[in-house]
mmCIF file of C-alpha atoms in Angstrom:
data_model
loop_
_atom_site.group_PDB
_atom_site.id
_atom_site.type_symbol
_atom_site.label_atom_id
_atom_site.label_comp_id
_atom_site.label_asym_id
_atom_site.label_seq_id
_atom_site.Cartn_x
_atom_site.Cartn_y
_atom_site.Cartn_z
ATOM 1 C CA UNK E 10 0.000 0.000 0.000
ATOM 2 C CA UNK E 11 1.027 3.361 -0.568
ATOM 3 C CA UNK E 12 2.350 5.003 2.411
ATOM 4 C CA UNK E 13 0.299 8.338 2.044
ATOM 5 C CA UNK E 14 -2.777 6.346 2.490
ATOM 6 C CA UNK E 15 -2.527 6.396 5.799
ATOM 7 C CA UNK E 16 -3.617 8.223 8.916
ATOM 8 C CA UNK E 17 -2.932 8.470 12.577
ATOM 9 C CA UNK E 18 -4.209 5.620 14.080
ATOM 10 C CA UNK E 19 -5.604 6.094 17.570
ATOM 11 C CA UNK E 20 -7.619 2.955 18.354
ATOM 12 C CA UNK E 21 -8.141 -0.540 17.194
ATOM 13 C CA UNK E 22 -10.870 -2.605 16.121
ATOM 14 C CA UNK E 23 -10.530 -6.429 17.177
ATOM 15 C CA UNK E 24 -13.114 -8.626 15.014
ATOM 16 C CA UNK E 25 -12.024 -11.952 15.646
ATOM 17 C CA UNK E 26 -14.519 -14.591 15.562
ATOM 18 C CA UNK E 27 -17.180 -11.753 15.263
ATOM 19 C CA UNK E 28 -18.176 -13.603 12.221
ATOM 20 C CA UNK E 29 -19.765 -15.667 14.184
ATOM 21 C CA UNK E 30 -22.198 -13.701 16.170
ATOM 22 C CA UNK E 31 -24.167 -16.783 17.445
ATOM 23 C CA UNK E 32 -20.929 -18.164 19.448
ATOM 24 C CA UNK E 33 -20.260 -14.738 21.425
ATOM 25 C CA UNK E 34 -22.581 -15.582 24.305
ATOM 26 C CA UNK E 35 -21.176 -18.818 24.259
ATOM 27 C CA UNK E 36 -17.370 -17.943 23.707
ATOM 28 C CA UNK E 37 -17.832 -15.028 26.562
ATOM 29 C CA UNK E 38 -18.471 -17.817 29.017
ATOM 30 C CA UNK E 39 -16.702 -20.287 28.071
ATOM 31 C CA UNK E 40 -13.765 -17.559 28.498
ATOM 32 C CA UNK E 41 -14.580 -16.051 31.717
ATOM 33 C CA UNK E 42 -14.963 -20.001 32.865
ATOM 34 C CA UNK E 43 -11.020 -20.717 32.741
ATOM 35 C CA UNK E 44 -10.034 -17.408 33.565
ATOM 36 C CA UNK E 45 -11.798 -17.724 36.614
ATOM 37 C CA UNK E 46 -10.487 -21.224 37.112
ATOM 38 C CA UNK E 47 -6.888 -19.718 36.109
ATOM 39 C CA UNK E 48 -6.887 -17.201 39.442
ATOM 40 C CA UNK E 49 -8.438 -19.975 41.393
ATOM 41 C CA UNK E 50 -5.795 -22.473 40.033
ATOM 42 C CA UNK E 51 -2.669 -21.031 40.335
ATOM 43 C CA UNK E 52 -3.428 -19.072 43.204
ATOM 44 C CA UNK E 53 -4.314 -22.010 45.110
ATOM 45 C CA UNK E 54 -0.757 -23.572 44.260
ATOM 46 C CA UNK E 55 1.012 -20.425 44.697
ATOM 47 C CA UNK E 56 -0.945 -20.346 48.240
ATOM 48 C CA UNK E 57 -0.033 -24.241 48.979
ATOM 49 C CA UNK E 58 3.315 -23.890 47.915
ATOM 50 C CA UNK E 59 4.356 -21.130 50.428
ATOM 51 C CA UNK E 60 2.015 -22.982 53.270
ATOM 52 C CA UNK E 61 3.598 -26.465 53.521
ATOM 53 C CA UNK E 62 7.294 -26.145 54.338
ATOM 54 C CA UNK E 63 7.500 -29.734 52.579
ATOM 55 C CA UNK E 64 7.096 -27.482 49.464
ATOM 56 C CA UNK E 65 9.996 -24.859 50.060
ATOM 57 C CA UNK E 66 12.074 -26.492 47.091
ATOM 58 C CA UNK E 67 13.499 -25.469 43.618
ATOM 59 C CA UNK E 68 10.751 -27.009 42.071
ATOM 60 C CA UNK E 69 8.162 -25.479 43.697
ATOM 61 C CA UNK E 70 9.741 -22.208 44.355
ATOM 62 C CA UNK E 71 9.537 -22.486 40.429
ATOM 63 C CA UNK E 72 5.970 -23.381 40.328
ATOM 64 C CA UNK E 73 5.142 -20.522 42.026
ATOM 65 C CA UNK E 74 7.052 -18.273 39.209
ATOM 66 C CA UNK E 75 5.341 -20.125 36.950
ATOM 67 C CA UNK E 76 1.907 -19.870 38.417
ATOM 68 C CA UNK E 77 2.038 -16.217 38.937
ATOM 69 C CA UNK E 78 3.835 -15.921 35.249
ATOM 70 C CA UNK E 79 0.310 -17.616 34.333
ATOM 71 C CA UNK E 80 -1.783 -15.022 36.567
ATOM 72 C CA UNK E 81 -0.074 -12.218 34.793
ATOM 73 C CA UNK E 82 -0.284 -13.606 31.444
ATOM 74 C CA UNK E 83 -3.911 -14.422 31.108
ATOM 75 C CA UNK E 84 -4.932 -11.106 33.040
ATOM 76 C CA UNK E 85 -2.848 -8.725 30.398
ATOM 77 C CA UNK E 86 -5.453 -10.050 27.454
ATOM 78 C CA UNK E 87 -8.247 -12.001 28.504
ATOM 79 C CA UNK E 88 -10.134 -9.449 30.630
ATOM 80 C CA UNK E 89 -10.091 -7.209 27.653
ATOM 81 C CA UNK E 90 -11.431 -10.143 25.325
ATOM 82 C CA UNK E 91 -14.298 -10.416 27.774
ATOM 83 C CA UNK E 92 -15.374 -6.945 27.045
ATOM 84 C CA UNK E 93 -14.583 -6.644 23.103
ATOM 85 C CA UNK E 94 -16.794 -10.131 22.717
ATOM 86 C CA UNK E 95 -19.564 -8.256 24.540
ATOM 87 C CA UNK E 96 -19.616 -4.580 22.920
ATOM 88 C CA UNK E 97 -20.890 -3.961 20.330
ATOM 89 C CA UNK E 98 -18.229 -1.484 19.253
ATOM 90 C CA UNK E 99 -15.025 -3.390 19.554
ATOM 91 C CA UNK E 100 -12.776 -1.055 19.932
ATOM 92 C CA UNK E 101 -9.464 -0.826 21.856
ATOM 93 C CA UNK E 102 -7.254 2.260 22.355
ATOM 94 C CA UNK E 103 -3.463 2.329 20.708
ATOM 95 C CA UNK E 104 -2.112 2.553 24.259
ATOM 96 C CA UNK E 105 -3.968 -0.209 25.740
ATOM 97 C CA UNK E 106 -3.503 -2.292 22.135
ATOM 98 C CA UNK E 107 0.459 -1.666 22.513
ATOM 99 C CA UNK E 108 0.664 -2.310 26.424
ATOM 100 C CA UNK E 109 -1.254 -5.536 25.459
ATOM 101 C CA UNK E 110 0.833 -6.641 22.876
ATOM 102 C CA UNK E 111 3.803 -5.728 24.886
ATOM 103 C CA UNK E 112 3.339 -7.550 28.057
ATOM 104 C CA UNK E 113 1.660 -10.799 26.332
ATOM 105 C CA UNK E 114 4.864 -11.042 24.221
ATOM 106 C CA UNK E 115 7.063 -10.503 26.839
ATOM 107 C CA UNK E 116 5.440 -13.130 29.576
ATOM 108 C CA UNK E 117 4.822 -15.540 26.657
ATOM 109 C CA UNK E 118 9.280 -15.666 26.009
ATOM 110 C CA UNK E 119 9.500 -15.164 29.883
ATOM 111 C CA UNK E 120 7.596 -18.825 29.943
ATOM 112 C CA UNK E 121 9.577 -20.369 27.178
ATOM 113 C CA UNK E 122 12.426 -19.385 29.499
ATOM 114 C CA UNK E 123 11.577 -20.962 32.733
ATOM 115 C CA UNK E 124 10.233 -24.284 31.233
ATOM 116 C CA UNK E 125 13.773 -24.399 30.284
ATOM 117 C CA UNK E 126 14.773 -23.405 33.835
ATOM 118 C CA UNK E 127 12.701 -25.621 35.632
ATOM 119 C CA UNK E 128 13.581 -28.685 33.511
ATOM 120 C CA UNK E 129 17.283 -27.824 34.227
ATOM 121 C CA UNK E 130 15.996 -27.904 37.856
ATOM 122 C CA UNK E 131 14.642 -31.828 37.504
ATOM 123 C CA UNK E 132 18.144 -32.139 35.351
ATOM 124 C CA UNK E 133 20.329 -31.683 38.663
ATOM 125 C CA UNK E 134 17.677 -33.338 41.010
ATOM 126 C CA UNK E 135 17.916 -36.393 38.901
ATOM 127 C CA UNK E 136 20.987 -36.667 37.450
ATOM 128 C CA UNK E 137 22.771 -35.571 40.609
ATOM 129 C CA UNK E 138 20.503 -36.292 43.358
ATOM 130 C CA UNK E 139 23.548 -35.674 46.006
ATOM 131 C CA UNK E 140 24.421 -32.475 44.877
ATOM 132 C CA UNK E 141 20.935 -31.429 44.173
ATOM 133 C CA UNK E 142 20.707 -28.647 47.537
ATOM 134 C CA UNK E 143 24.041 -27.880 47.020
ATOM 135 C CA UNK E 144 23.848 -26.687 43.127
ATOM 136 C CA UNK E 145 20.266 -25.342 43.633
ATOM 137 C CA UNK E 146 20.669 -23.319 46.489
ATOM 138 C CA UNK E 147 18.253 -20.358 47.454
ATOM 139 C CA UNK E 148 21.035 -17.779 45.957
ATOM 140 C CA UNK E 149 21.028 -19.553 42.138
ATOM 141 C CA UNK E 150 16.809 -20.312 42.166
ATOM 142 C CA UNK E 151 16.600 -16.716 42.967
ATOM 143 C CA UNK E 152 19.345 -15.167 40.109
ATOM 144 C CA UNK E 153 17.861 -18.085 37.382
ATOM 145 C CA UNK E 154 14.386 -16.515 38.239
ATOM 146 C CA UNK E 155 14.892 -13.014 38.015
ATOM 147 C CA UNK E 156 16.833 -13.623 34.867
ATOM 148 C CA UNK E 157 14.095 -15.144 33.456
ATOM 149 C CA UNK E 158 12.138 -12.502 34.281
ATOM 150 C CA UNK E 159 14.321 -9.450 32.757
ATOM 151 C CA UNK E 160 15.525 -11.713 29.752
ATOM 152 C CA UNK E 161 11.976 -12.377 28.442
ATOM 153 C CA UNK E 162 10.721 -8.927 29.124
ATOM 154 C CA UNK E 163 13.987 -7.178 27.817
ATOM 155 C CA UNK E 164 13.058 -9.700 24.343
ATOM 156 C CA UNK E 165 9.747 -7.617 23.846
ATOM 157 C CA UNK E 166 11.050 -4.046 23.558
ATOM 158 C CA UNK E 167 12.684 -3.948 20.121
ATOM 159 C CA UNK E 168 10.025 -5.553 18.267
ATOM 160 C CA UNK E 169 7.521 -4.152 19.750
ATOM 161 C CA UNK E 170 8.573 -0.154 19.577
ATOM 162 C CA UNK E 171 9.448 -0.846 15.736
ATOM 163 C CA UNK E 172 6.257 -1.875 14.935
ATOM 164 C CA UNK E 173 3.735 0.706 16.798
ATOM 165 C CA UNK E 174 6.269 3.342 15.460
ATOM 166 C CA UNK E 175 5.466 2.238 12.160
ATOM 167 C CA UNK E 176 2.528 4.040 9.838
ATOM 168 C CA UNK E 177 -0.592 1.931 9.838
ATOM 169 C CA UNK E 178 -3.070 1.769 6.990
ATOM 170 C CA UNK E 179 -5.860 0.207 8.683
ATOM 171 C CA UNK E 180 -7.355 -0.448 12.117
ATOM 172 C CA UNK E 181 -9.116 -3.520 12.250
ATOM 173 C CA UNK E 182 -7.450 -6.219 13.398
ATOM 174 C CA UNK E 183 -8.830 -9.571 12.390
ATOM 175 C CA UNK E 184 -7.647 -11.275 15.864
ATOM 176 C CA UNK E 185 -9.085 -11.729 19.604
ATOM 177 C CA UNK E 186 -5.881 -9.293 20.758
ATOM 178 C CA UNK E 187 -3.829 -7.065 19.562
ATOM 179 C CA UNK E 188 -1.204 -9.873 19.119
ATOM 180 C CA UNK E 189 1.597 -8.582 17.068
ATOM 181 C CA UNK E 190 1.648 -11.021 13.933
ATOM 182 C CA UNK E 191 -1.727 -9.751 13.625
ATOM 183 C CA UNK E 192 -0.535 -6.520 13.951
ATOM 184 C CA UNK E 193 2.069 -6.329 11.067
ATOM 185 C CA UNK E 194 -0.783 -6.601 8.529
ATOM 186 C CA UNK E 195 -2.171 -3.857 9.045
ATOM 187 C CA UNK E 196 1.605 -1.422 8.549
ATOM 188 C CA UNK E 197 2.069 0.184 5.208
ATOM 189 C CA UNK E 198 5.500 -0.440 3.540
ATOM 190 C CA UNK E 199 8.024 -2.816 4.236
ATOM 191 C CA UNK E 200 8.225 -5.444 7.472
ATOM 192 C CA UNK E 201 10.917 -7.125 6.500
ATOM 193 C CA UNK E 202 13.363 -5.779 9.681
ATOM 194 C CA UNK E 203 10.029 -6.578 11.474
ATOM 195 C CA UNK E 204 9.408 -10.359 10.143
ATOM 196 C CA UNK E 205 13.471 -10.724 10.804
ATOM 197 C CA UNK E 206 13.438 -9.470 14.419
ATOM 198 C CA UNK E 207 10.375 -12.374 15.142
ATOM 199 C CA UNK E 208 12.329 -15.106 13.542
ATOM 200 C CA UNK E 209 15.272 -14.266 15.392
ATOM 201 C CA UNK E 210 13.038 -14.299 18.410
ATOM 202 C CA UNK E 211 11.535 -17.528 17.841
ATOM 203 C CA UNK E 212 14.659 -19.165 17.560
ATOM 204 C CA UNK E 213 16.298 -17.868 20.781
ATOM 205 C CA UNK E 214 13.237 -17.714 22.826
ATOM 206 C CA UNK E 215 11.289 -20.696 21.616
ATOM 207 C CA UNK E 216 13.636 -23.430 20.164
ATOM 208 C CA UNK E 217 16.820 -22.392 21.826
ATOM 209 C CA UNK E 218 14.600 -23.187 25.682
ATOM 210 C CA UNK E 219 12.940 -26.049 23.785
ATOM 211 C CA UNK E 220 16.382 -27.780 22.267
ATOM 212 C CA UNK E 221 17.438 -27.395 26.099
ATOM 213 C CA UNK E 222 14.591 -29.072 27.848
ATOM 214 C CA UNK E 223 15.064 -32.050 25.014
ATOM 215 C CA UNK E 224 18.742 -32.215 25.696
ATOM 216 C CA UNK E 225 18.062 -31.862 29.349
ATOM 217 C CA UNK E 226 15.383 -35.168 29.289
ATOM 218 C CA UNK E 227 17.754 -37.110 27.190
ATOM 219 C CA UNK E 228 19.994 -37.344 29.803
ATOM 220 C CA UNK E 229 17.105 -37.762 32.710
ATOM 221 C CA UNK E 230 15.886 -40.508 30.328
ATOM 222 C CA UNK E 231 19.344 -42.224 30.309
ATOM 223 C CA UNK E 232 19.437 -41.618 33.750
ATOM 224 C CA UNK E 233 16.039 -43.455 34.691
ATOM 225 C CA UNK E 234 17.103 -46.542 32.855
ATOM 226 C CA UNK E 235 19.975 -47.248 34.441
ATOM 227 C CA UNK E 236 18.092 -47.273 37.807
ATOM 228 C CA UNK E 237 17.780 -50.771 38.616
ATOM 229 C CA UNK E 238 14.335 -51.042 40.753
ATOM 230 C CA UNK E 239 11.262 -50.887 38.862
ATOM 231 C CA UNK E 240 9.539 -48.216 41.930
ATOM 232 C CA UNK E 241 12.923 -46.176 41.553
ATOM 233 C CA UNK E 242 12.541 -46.052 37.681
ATOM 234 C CA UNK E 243 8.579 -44.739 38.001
ATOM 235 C CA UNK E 244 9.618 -42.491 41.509
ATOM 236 C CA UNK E 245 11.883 -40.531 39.311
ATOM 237 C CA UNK E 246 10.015 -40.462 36.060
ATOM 238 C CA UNK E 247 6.989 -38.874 38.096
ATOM 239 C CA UNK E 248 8.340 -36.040 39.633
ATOM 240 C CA UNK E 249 9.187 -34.813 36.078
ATOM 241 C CA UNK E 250 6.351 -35.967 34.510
ATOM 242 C CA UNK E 251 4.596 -33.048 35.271
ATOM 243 C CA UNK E 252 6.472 -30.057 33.845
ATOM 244 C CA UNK E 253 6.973 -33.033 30.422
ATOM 245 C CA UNK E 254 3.409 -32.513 29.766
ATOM 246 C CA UNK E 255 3.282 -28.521 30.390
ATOM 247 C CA UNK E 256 6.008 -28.363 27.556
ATOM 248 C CA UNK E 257 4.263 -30.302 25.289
ATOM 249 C CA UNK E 258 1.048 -28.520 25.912
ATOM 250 C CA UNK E 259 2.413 -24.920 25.612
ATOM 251 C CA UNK E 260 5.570 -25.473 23.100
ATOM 252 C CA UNK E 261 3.273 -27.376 20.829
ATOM 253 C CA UNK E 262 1.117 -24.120 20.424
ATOM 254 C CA UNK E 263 3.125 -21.780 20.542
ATOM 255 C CA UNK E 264 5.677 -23.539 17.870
ATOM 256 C CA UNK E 265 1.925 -23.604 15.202
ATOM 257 C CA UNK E 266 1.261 -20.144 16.182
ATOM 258 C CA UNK E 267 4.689 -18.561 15.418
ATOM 259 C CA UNK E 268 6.823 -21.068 13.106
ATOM 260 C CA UNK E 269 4.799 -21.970 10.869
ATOM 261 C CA UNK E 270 4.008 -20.327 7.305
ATOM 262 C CA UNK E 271 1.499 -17.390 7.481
ATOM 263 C CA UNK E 272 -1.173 -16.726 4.939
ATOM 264 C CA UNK E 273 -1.916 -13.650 4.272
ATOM 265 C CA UNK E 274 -4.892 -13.250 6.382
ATOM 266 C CA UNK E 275 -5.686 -14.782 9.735
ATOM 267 C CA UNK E 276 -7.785 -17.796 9.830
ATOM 268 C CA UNK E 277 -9.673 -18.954 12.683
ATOM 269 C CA UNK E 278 -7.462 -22.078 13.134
ATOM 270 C CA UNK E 279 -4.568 -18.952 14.461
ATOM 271 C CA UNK E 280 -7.019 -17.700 16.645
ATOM 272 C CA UNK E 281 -8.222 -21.086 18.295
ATOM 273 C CA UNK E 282 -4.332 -22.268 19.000
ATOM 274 C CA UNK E 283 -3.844 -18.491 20.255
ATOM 275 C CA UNK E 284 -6.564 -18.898 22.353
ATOM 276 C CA UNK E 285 -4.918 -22.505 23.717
ATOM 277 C CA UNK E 286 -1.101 -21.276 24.740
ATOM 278 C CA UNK E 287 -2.948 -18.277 25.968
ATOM 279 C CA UNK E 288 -5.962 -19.485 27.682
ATOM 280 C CA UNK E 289 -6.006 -23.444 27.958
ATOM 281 C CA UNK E 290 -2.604 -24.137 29.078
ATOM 282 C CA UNK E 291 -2.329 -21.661 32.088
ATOM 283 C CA UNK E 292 -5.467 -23.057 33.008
ATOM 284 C CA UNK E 293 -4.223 -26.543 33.015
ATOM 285 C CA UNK E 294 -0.804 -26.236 34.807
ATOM 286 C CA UNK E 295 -1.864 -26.395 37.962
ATOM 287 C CA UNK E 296 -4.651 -28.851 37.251
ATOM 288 C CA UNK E 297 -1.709 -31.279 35.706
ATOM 289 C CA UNK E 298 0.751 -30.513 38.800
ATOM 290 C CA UNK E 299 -2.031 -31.794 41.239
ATOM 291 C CA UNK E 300 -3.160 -34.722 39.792
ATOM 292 C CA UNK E 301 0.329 -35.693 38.707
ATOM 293 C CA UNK E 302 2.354 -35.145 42.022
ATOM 294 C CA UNK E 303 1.778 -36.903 45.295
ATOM 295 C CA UNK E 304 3.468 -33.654 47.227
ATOM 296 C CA UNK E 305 1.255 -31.033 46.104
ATOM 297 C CA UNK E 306 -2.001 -33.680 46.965
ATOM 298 C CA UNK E 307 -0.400 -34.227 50.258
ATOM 299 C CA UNK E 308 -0.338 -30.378 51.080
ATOM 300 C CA UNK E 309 -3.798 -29.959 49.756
ATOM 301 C CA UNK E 310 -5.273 -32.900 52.179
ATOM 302 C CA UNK E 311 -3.072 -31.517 55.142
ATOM 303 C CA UNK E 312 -4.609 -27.799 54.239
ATOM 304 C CA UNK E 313 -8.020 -29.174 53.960
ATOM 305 C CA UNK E 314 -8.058 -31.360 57.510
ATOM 306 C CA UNK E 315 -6.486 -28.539 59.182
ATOM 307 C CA UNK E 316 -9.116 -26.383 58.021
ATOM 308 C CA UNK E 317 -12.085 -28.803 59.143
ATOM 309 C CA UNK E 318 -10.062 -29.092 62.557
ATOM 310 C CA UNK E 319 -10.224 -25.640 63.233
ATOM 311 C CA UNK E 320 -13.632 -25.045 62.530
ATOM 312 C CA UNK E 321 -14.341 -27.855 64.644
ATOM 313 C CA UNK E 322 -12.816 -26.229 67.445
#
């Protein structure tokens, strides 16, 4: 497009799935269903975690990060997805649409990074169980997690500033959020810095983590066979069965949504696997780390009867 076509934009119009009308009641609740179940979730494990000194680990000190990384993730789009599905002008401000964009891109590498993280943490407690409290001490979990933090948030910055500076020749963005491949349609002229900057980022902040938690299993996975009792082999496998399953989950997403080839517009299959590493997954972490891990049921039951014993009182 030519670039004098276009004008200051100062809000955005976010029709995804609006071509649908007949699913909006249904889509509003299903939404506001798992984000409700998100904050009851991971709170709950957050809230467990720092309760039951059994819990005061690497791995659950983790958890926590990654709970509240879920909390903060969810809450920076979905509340403002509730209330474009039910207006009937669907309309979001530039600020709002770039602080969106912003801090969903930014918590979304920020959890590439720590699934990394935390399967290096079930690296060490497996594959050196006797050094385990002595390489993850309080002083590393709490430099690997602030790291995490600032590295994933730092990632968002350049990308982000060089599109919104950019001149836009539209404002109607065929997505659920103003999520930035969505974005780049809509900027007159040439993307190509833009396009290069997300590749780059998709290699260091989704395969680079992802190569690392395969390398890191390989060697749990050798590990695990060469323990000789059957209840040792399925101990071990289950305490990192877990976090296995949140990869696979999230990474398998995420890798659709971002590596694969675009078309030129957005189709509705982007904006159902958008909704999943967005929406679905956070919703089932802590689901997956309570069925799937004897500790965290333990700490529930405790919490529960002490609960019932005080009331009782």
């Amino acid at each position: 497009m030519d670039k004098g076509n276009f004008t200051p934009v100062t809000e955005f119009f976010l029709i995804g799935l609006s071509h649908y009308p007949g699913l909006q009641i249904f889509l509003y609740v299903i939404c506001l269903v798992m984000y409700l179940v998100i904050l009851f979730g991971n709170s709950f494990l957050i809230i467990i975690s720092i309760l039951d000194p059994r819990l005061h680990t690497p791995m659950y000190f983790f958890l926590g990060n990654l709970s509240f990384l879920d909390i903060c993730y969810t809450s920076s789009s979905v509340p403002q997805v509730l209330i474009i599905i039910i207006s009937e002008r669907k309309s979001i401000s530039f600020t709002r649409c770039a602080l969106q964009m912003i801090l969903s891109l930014g918590l979304g590498c920020t959890e590439c990074i720590l699934l990394a993280v935390m399967a290096f943490d079930r690296y060490v407690a497996i594959c050196n169980p006797l050094r385990y409290t002595i390489i993850m001490n309080n002083g590393l979990c709490v430099q690997m997690a602030a790291w995490t933090w600032i590295i994933g948030c730092l990632n968002t910055l350049l990308p982000s500033v060089l599109a919104l500076i950019k001149p836009f020749c539209g404002n109607v963005i065929d997505h659920l959020t103003c999520e930035i491949l969505a974005l780049l349609k809509l900027i007159c002229g040439d993307i190509s810095i833009n396009v290069l900057l997300l590749t780059v980022g998709s290699i260091l902040y989704l395969l680079t983590p992802l190569l690392l938690i395969f390398f890191s299993y390989v060697f749990i996975l050798s590990t695990i066979l060469r323990i000789n009792s059957s209840e040792g082999r399925k101990k071990a496998f289950s305490t990192c069965s877990a976090h296995l399953t949140v990869v696979i989950l999230f990474y398998g997403s995420a890798l659709f949504m971002y590596m694969k080839p675009k078309s030129k517009d957005t189709q509705i299959f982007d904006e159902i696997f958008g909704l999943s590493y967005g929406v679905i997954t956070p919703m089932l972490n802590p689901i997956i780390y309570s069925l799937r891990n004897k500790e965290v049921k333990d700490a529930v039951v405790k919490l529960l009867f002490r609960n019932l014993y005080l009331k009782r009182m």
